[in-house]
Every structure is written in C-alpha cells, then in structure tokens.
Amino acid sequence: MELRERAVRMYRTAEPKPVIRRTAEELGVHHEALRNWIRQAEADVGERNDMLTTEEKEEPAQLRREVRELHRANEVLRTASAFFAAQLDPTRQRPDRGSHGGRRR
C-alpha cells in the first residue's frame, strides 16, 4: 500500500506528467498497475466520475457484514424471546418441588 501511495503521489505531483510506463519501470511495478492506481486515486478525489471511488467499492462488502451481524443478533433475540416466553407460560408444567426442596426421597 505504501508503494502504491508513493507511486501515485510521485506521478500526480510531477510536472510535466511523466510517462506512466517509464515511472512504473523505475518503481518496479507493471505499468497497467500504476495506471489503475492513478485512475483510482483520481476517482477518489473526484477528478473522474467514470468509476467508483474506493469507498463506494468497499461499501457493499461492509453492508453484507452488517447484515450478517444483524441476522446473528436477531437469531439470538429470537431464541431468548422463545426461552422467556416459555418461562412465563402459565400453562407450562413446572417441577413439583413440594416440601422436599425439589428432591425426591
């Protein structure tokens, strides 16, 4: 990630703009990788609107994680609700504890 950020910063601050292929060779990365990094950085700062920003790309995965978490939480609440409903059910048979404290002799 550090190489990517440094490479993009190097390209974006250079005047005149260097040839991407040559810059990529100097950095030891494939020129298409550098080109994609530069395009993504431009999208992230609002300089292009033909592609999603990094944040927009990550949003669906984050939402899927949140949905999974909410499903788990709902399942726990459903189970707890059923348990407590059964405990409060007046028709439920309770063990006869009588005067023996629940123990049989």
mmCIF file of C-alpha atoms in Angstrom:
data_model
loop_
_atom_site.group_PDB
_atom_site.id
_atom_site.type_symbol
_atom_site.label_atom_id
_atom_site.label_comp_id
_atom_site.label_asym_id
_atom_site.label_seq_id
_atom_site.Cartn_x
_atom_site.Cartn_y
_atom_site.Cartn_z
ATOM 1 C CA MET A 1 0.000 0.000 0.000
ATOM 2 C CA GLU A 2 2.838 2.364 0.781
ATOM 3 C CA LEU A 3 4.377 1.767 -2.659
ATOM 4 C CA ARG A 4 1.028 2.455 -4.295
ATOM 5 C CA GLU A 5 0.514 5.707 -2.412
ATOM 6 C CA ARG A 6 4.078 6.851 -3.060
ATOM 7 C CA ALA A 7 3.870 5.976 -6.759
ATOM 8 C CA VAL A 8 0.584 7.831 -7.225
ATOM 9 C CA ARG A 9 1.840 10.854 -5.291
ATOM 10 C CA MET A 10 5.034 10.871 -7.370
ATOM 11 C CA TYR A 11 3.069 10.816 -10.607
ATOM 12 C CA ARG A 12 0.442 13.363 -9.540
ATOM 13 C CA THR A 13 2.950 15.929 -8.279
ATOM 14 C CA ALA A 14 5.340 15.669 -11.239
ATOM 15 C CA GLU A 15 5.303 18.455 -13.841
ATOM 16 C CA PRO A 16 5.245 17.781 -16.672
ATOM 17 C CA LYS A 17 3.484 14.453 -16.219
ATOM 18 C CA PRO A 18 5.943 11.590 -16.677
ATOM 19 C CA VAL A 19 5.292 8.648 -18.950
ATOM 20 C CA ILE A 20 3.492 6.042 -16.856
ATOM 21 C CA ARG A 21 5.388 3.139 -18.396
ATOM 22 C CA ARG A 22 8.768 4.685 -17.543
ATOM 23 C CA THR A 23 7.699 5.591 -13.993
ATOM 24 C CA ALA A 24 6.368 2.069 -13.475
ATOM 25 C CA GLU A 25 9.677 0.570 -14.642
ATOM 26 C CA GLU A 26 11.585 2.820 -12.238
ATOM 27 C CA LEU A 27 9.363 1.672 -9.387
ATOM 28 C CA GLY A 28 9.432 -1.976 -10.410
ATOM 29 C CA VAL A 29 5.670 -2.303 -10.957
ATOM 30 C CA HIS A 30 3.662 -3.186 -14.032
ATOM 31 C CA HIS A 31 2.625 -0.091 -15.982
ATOM 32 C CA GLU A 32 -1.048 -1.128 -16.031
ATOM 33 C CA ALA A 33 -0.999 -1.493 -12.252
ATOM 34 C CA LEU A 34 0.346 2.046 -11.910
ATOM 35 C CA ARG A 35 -2.196 3.324 -14.450
ATOM 36 C CA ASN A 36 -5.031 1.715 -12.444
ATOM 37 C CA TRP A 37 -3.692 3.145 -9.174
ATOM 38 C CA ILE A 38 -3.589 6.622 -10.709
ATOM 39 C CA ARG A 39 -7.122 6.291 -12.119
ATOM 40 C CA GLN A 40 -8.428 5.084 -8.746
ATOM 41 C CA ALA A 41 -6.745 7.996 -6.951
ATOM 42 C CA GLU A 42 -8.342 10.406 -9.428
ATOM 43 C CA ALA A 43 -11.770 8.860 -8.778
ATOM 44 C CA ASP A 44 -11.228 9.027 -5.014
ATOM 45 C CA VAL A 45 -10.581 12.784 -5.111
ATOM 46 C CA GLY A 46 -13.476 13.432 -7.506
ATOM 47 C CA GLU A 47 -11.460 14.106 -10.635
ATOM 48 C CA ARG A 48 -13.232 11.391 -12.600
ATOM 49 C CA ASN A 49 -16.745 10.078 -12.447
ATOM 50 C CA ASP A 50 -16.465 7.090 -14.775
ATOM 51 C CA MET A 51 -15.574 4.692 -11.970
ATOM 52 C CA LEU A 52 -16.445 4.048 -8.336
ATOM 53 C CA THR A 53 -14.370 5.504 -5.531
ATOM 54 C CA THR A 54 -12.568 3.125 -3.184
ATOM 55 C CA GLU A 55 -15.176 3.880 -0.533
ATOM 56 C CA GLU A 56 -18.022 3.072 -2.928
ATOM 57 C CA LYS A 57 -16.325 -0.200 -3.869
ATOM 58 C CA GLU A 58 -15.948 -1.209 -0.206
ATOM 59 C CA GLU A 59 -19.491 -0.263 0.807
ATOM 60 C CA PRO A 60 -21.290 -3.429 -0.424
ATOM 61 C CA ALA A 61 -18.896 -5.707 1.490
ATOM 62 C CA GLN A 62 -19.348 -3.606 4.637
ATOM 63 C CA LEU A 63 -23.122 -3.749 4.258
ATOM 64 C CA ARG A 64 -23.013 -7.541 3.794
ATOM 65 C CA ARG A 65 -21.001 -7.837 7.031
ATOM 66 C CA GLU A 66 -23.531 -5.661 8.859
ATOM 67 C CA VAL A 67 -26.434 -7.736 7.516
ATOM 68 C CA ARG A 68 -24.741 -10.964 8.706
ATOM 69 C CA GLU A 69 -24.235 -9.394 12.146
ATOM 70 C CA LEU A 70 -27.858 -8.289 12.317
ATOM 71 C CA HIS A 71 -29.066 -11.769 11.295
ATOM 72 C CA ARG A 72 -26.976 -13.292 14.103
ATOM 73 C CA ALA A 73 -28.291 -10.759 16.620
ATOM 74 C CA ASN A 74 -31.881 -11.424 15.504
ATOM 75 C CA GLU A 75 -31.376 -15.165 15.921
ATOM 76 C CA VAL A 76 -30.076 -14.642 19.470
ATOM 77 C CA LEU A 77 -33.055 -12.400 20.254
ATOM 78 C CA ARG A 78 -35.500 -14.927 18.749
ATOM 79 C CA THR A 79 -34.003 -17.722 20.842
ATOM 80 C CA ALA A 80 -34.041 -15.613 24.018
ATOM 81 C CA SER A 81 -37.592 -14.488 23.332
ATOM 82 C CA ALA A 82 -38.775 -18.080 22.896
ATOM 83 C CA PHE A 83 -36.999 -19.122 26.100
ATOM 84 C CA PHE A 84 -38.518 -16.336 28.186
ATOM 85 C CA ALA A 85 -41.960 -16.822 26.648
ATOM 86 C CA ALA A 86 -41.813 -20.471 27.669
ATOM 87 C CA GLN A 87 -40.747 -19.483 31.197
ATOM 88 C CA LEU A 88 -43.705 -17.104 31.524
ATOM 89 C CA ASP A 89 -46.281 -19.503 30.033
ATOM 90 C CA PRO A 90 -48.907 -20.117 32.742
ATOM 91 C CA THR A 91 -49.847 -23.480 31.209
ATOM 92 C CA ARG A 92 -46.291 -24.781 31.421
ATOM 93 C CA GLN A 93 -45.762 -27.725 33.767
ATOM 94 C CA ARG A 94 -43.326 -26.840 36.493
ATOM 95 C CA PRO A 95 -41.460 -29.442 38.522
ATOM 96 C CA ASP A 96 -43.182 -30.204 41.817
ATOM 97 C CA ARG A 97 -40.803 -29.028 44.486
ATOM 98 C CA GLY A 98 -43.213 -29.601 47.350
ATOM 99 C CA SER A 99 -41.801 -29.527 50.866
ATOM 100 C CA HIS A 100 -38.744 -31.553 49.841
ATOM 101 C CA GLY A 101 -36.935 -28.701 48.165
ATOM 102 C CA GLY A 102 -37.201 -30.394 44.808
ATOM 103 C CA ARG A 103 -35.532 -33.627 45.915
ATOM 104 C CA ARG A 104 -37.237 -36.990 45.897
ATOM 105 C CA ARG A 105 -36.813 -39.408 48.733
#
